[in-house]
Amino acid sequence: MMAYILRRILYAIPILIGVNVLTFVLFFVVNSPDDMARMQLGQKRVTEEAIQNWKAERGYDKPLLWNAEAEGLDKVTDTIFFKKSIRLFLFDFGRSDSGRDISSDIQQRMWPSLAIAIPGLIVGLLVNISFALLIAFFRGTYLDISGVVLCVILMSISSLFYIIAGQYLVGKLMNLVPISGYDTGFEAIKFLILPVLVGLVSGIGSGTRWYRTIFLEEIGKDYVRTARSKGLSERLIMFRHVLKNAMIPILTGVVVILPLLFMGSLITESFFGIPGLGSYTLDAINSQDFAIVRSMVFLGSVLYIIGLLLTDISYTLVDPRVRLS
Amino acid sequence: MLGRLSLLFLFLFAGGCAEPPWNNPYPAEQDTASIIYDHFAERPKHLDPVRSYSSNEYLFIGQIYEPPLQYHFLKRPYELIPLTAAEMPTVTFLDAAGNVLPEDTSAEKVAWSIYRITLQPGIKFQPHPAFARNEQGDFLYHNLTEEDLEDIRTLDDFEQTGTRELVADDYVYQIKRMAHPTTHSPIASLMAEYIVGMRELSAELRKQSTPADKHYIDLRNFSMQGVRVIDRYTYEIKLRGKYPQFIYWLSMSFFAPMPWEADRFYSQPGMEEKNITLDWYPVGTGPFMLTENNPNLRMVLERNPNFHGERYPSEGEPEDEEKGFLVDAGKSLPFVEKAIYSLEKESIPAWNKFLQGYYDTSGITSDSFDQAVQLGAQGDVQLTEEMQRKGMKLLTAVTTSTYYMGFNMLDDVIGGYSDRAKYLRQAISIAVDYEEYISIFANGRGLPAQGPIPPGIFGSKEGKAGINPVVYEWDEARNKPRRKSIEVARELMIKAGYPGGRDEKTGKQLILYFDTTGGGPGSKALLDWLSKQFRKLGIQLVIRSTDYNRFQEKMLKGTAQIFQWGWNADYPDPENFLFLLYGPNGKVEHKGENAANYNNPEFNALFEKMKNMDNGLQRQAVIDKMIAIAREDAPWLWGWHPVAFSLHHKWYSNAKPNLMANNTLKYKRVDPVMRSAKRKAWNQPVLWPLKWVVLLFLLFMIPAVLIWWRKERATAL
């Protein structure tokens, strides 16, 4: 298995280089270093000299990908792309274009993101699996049909609607929790209830349908028929056998998203005023802070690759038939 | 059963909150504290006073840093008064030989102006580790090693703080910082034109510190010819020529004091890596100090224990007494202990929290306008019943801003100074109905502009004398300006050679291009409306939407044709608006703020004369001429001046809008007991919907149990 993991890590290197090139090209197609300087220096009374100074200070005065004036290897290395990218592979994110240390900001801002993401994931899993199990239990009845219809309706509504409606109903009309905001320590709990609840409701349609499909697939398998023929009750079959076996795809589906929980949610964090990594990325895009955008995309890619690797490993752990080679 | 389930839900929802209101976003111990609660939408980029140049930054640093002058809180027109200065600066004019000239000497004879500023003694800086000393008198934190910084995360991790008296050197130090190329002061190049020796110091500092290597430079070791310390509390600034607007700059944070100790402290190796910088942790003498800087969550200002003290003004406008703005006359400032600003990126949650009493003030967005404000039978603006019931107050003020539509004067079709182009622009000026625009897109919150200068600023005229005769005529019956009819515009189109919007030579329809950054669904109504205005003249308006960067590029290259732009006043002087039309300030050629690239020699000559004149009849006469020329040339559709609407709760007082001052927090007062009572009354938990949720769940469970019961008893065949 170690050889497999090592091979996957080596595969990751060209993928990360590719992601980095793509991010770089896409960013600089839309923004030039001059645009970035103007954005950072403000809109009023910005002189050409100030723009050139800003670029020189941050290394944006070099060619983007190819330095025709340089000699030898410097043609490649003395460019914005190389200077800004190479340190990423050592997880040295450097400083943002506004001058702040990115690693320090990430360390600070991942906790609020996790504070929403972890309870959201756990509660979401419990509720979605419970609903899916119930609907699968009542398969073929009008409860199943109405449950699926309800799920489709819930899936069809924009997550923005759930946020605004949640804030209006729970925060404003019922006065149960703060509409938005965040705090540290135990004070954070009251701010997390609504975003977690909104995340739960907005994800219940797709989650329940997905798990229902998994359960129905399991229900059609031979071992269930055997259990039924042995006279086991439907309740015992569902909760003891189907649920246990269906946990394999559920678990692997969860493992893949675990590392990405760090990255936060763009819209939820913005609407609820939660200072996580989602809003960090969004702010960076809006302020054309390439250093942060590049770092967050790189980090997201690394975490995704780790997620996929963990998924493969988790397969071997929960299903002895699977071997990595 | 139902009650128990409801209680379970309540526990989950309340999340540890004991006493209602449960939706209170603040800790219970702040309930009756003297705190102002407000919000901000955009995080400040810079808190370094030499660099900061936007209103969302001034919101904070305006309360911390103290330049020598400030605007009187209540008086209008805006008036400068001393802040840390003992009195208003004395200005001495000199000729080229260094002889003192009389005060009323004309600008062309003045070779140098010397501003002498004397400070009040006894003013102290806020407590800060940069000033901390040990028993031997050595600075505790000026030679920090890597080990010393190991456990330091924020400024609060430094155990000791100190202070010292504000002296003239601190102001001089800041002016030298402005000259430092790595501080990126936005007004450095402007000031270098006037302050003697600034350009030279800048060049010298550039040699000392390359852009990539920003090591600490003790600016006390460098001299600037035009800035000198006279004594402990007095300093002088020498300017080239006469620059009357300079006095306004002395009320801005660019000219706030900076202790060298702070610069030295923050410049130590390892501090920047920990994000402990001057741009993040300000050091001032003002009434408040920044005790929490988390712009992604909240900013907290707390009373500076070393504040030198100030009194609430005793004079204002005639109606100020009646409006209650003089109730606190003569009382000691500031009134509140703390101000908490929370980040609210979205307007809907911010508005709802204001209605719940969790913010003391709020602006009114288009989303909430109808809920907050209604128009009376006479067209007057009043609060809705709901707002009146809550005891809210509405304040309005015409902003010192202008939003205009510009014509690129370098463009072959719409630009230039020929009669053809002039008539075309004038016709469009009449056709685009800004009264309608304000009514539809700004909920009536604006005044159609008659020229570049907003009302309330010297040079702007009200009533019949102030109308733009190219676009308006005076309606004697209604005693207000009336836009000229579209027929007048059509006649101008004929004179321009475009009868019915068609080129009289080719017969082709005139096509014009509007360059904008807003092309999404949100802008569609506005762009459709704009196209309709041009269609009145038979002109086809093509919308060229692009992103902001490309738009900026077009403006810099002069390839845009018609565009929208705006300007907020730096200071209440007509020069700050008329310079937007000054030729040598053109965007394409000089990278200046004259986005229309308007360049009329007569206007330019008058501008050069006007900018150095003192306010008075002579200056007004020159401004009148300039505005008449610009109206005739019509490089802008003069657009509109927004009217700011702001709401505040009953417990919040001294809320008079002051659009020039950035340091008004010290005047604000709250009644926290009233606020607490209102919050409790407005935010009682509403629990009955939860009971319905539980009931619905149980109803859903009945058929489920029945089916389950049937299934459990069903046979296989």
Coordinates of C-alpha atoms in Angstrom, one line a residue, chain A residues 129-241:
Chain A
I129 CA -29.3 9.0 6.5
S130 CA -32.3 8.8 8.8
F131 CA -34.7 10.3 6.3
A132 CA -33.3 8.2 3.5
L133 CA -33.6 5.0 5.6
L134 CA -37.2 5.9 6.4
I135 CA -38.1 6.6 2.8
A136 CA -36.3 3.4 1.7
F137 CA -38.2 1.5 4.4
F138 CA -41.5 2.8 3.1
R139 CA -40.4 2.3 -0.6
G140 CA -43.3 1.9 -3.0
T141 CA -45.8 3.6 -0.7
Y142 CA -47.2 7.1 -1.1
L143 CA -44.8 8.1 1.7
D144 CA -41.9 7.2 -0.5
I145 CA -43.3 9.0 -3.5
S146 CA -44.2 12.2 -1.5
G147 CA -40.7 12.0 0.2
V148 CA -39.0 11.9 -3.2
V149 CA -41.2 14.7 -4.5
L150 CA -40.4 16.8 -1.4
C151 CA -36.7 16.1 -1.9
V152 CA -36.8 17.2 -5.5
I153 CA -38.6 20.4 -4.5
L154 CA -36.0 21.1 -1.8
M155 CA -33.2 20.4 -4.3
S156 CA -34.7 22.9 -6.8
I157 CA -34.5 25.8 -4.5
S158 CA -31.4 28.0 -4.5
S159 CA -29.2 27.9 -1.4
L160 CA -29.4 31.7 -1.3
F161 CA -33.1 31.4 -0.8
Y162 CA -32.6 29.1 2.2
I163 CA -30.2 31.6 3.7
I164 CA -32.4 34.6 3.3
A165 CA -35.5 32.7 4.4
G166 CA -33.7 31.2 7.4
Q167 CA -32.4 34.6 8.5
Y168 CA -35.9 36.1 8.1
L169 CA -37.9 33.3 9.7
V170 CA -35.6 32.1 12.5
G171 CA -33.6 35.2 13.2
K172 CA -36.0 38.0 12.5
L173 CA -39.6 36.8 12.9
M174 CA -39.0 34.1 15.6
N175 CA -36.1 36.0 17.3
L176 CA -34.5 32.7 18.2
V177 CA -30.9 33.2 17.1
P178 CA -28.7 36.1 15.8
I179 CA -29.3 36.8 12.2
S180 CA -25.6 36.9 11.4
G181 CA -22.2 37.3 13.1
Y182 CA -19.6 35.2 14.8
D183 CA -17.7 35.0 18.1
T184 CA -15.0 32.9 19.6
G185 CA -15.4 30.1 22.2
F186 CA -18.8 29.1 23.5
E187 CA -20.3 32.4 22.4
A188 CA -19.9 31.0 18.8
I189 CA -22.6 28.4 19.4
K190 CA -25.5 30.8 19.0
F191 CA -24.1 32.1 15.7
L192 CA -23.6 28.6 14.3
I193 CA -27.1 27.2 14.9
L194 CA -28.7 29.1 12.0
P195 CA -26.0 28.5 9.3
V196 CA -25.9 24.8 10.3
L197 CA -29.7 24.6 10.2
V198 CA -29.8 26.3 6.8
G199 CA -27.0 24.1 5.5
L200 CA -29.0 21.1 6.8
V201 CA -32.3 22.1 5.2
S202 CA -30.7 23.1 1.9
G203 CA -28.8 19.8 1.6
I204 CA -31.5 17.5 2.8
G205 CA -33.1 17.1 -0.6
S206 CA -30.0 16.0 -2.5
G207 CA -28.5 14.1 0.5
T208 CA -31.6 12.1 1.2
R209 CA -32.1 11.2 -2.4
W210 CA -28.5 10.1 -2.7
Y211 CA -28.6 7.9 0.4
R212 CA -32.0 6.5 -0.6
T213 CA -30.5 5.3 -3.9
I214 CA -27.7 3.6 -2.0
F215 CA -30.1 1.9 0.4
L216 CA -32.4 0.8 -2.4
E217 CA -29.4 -0.7 -4.2
E218 CA -28.5 -2.6 -1.1
I219 CA -32.1 -3.7 -0.5
G220 CA -32.1 -5.4 -3.9
K221 CA -29.0 -7.6 -3.1
D222 CA -29.1 -11.3 -2.4
Y223 CA -28.1 -11.1 1.3
V224 CA -31.2 -9.0 2.0
R225 CA -33.4 -11.6 0.2
T226 CA -31.7 -14.3 2.3
A227 CA -32.3 -12.4 5.5
R228 CA -35.9 -11.9 4.5
S229 CA -36.4 -15.6 3.7
K230 CA -35.0 -16.4 7.1
G231 CA -37.9 -14.5 8.6
L232 CA -36.2 -11.4 9.8
S233 CA -38.4 -8.4 10.2
E234 CA -38.1 -5.5 7.7
R235 CA -37.0 -3.2 10.5
L236 CA -34.1 -5.5 11.5
I237 CA -33.1 -6.0 7.9
M238 CA -33.0 -2.3 7.3
F239 CA -31.3 -1.1 10.4
R240 CA -29.0 -4.1 11.1
H241 CA -27.9 -5.3 7.6

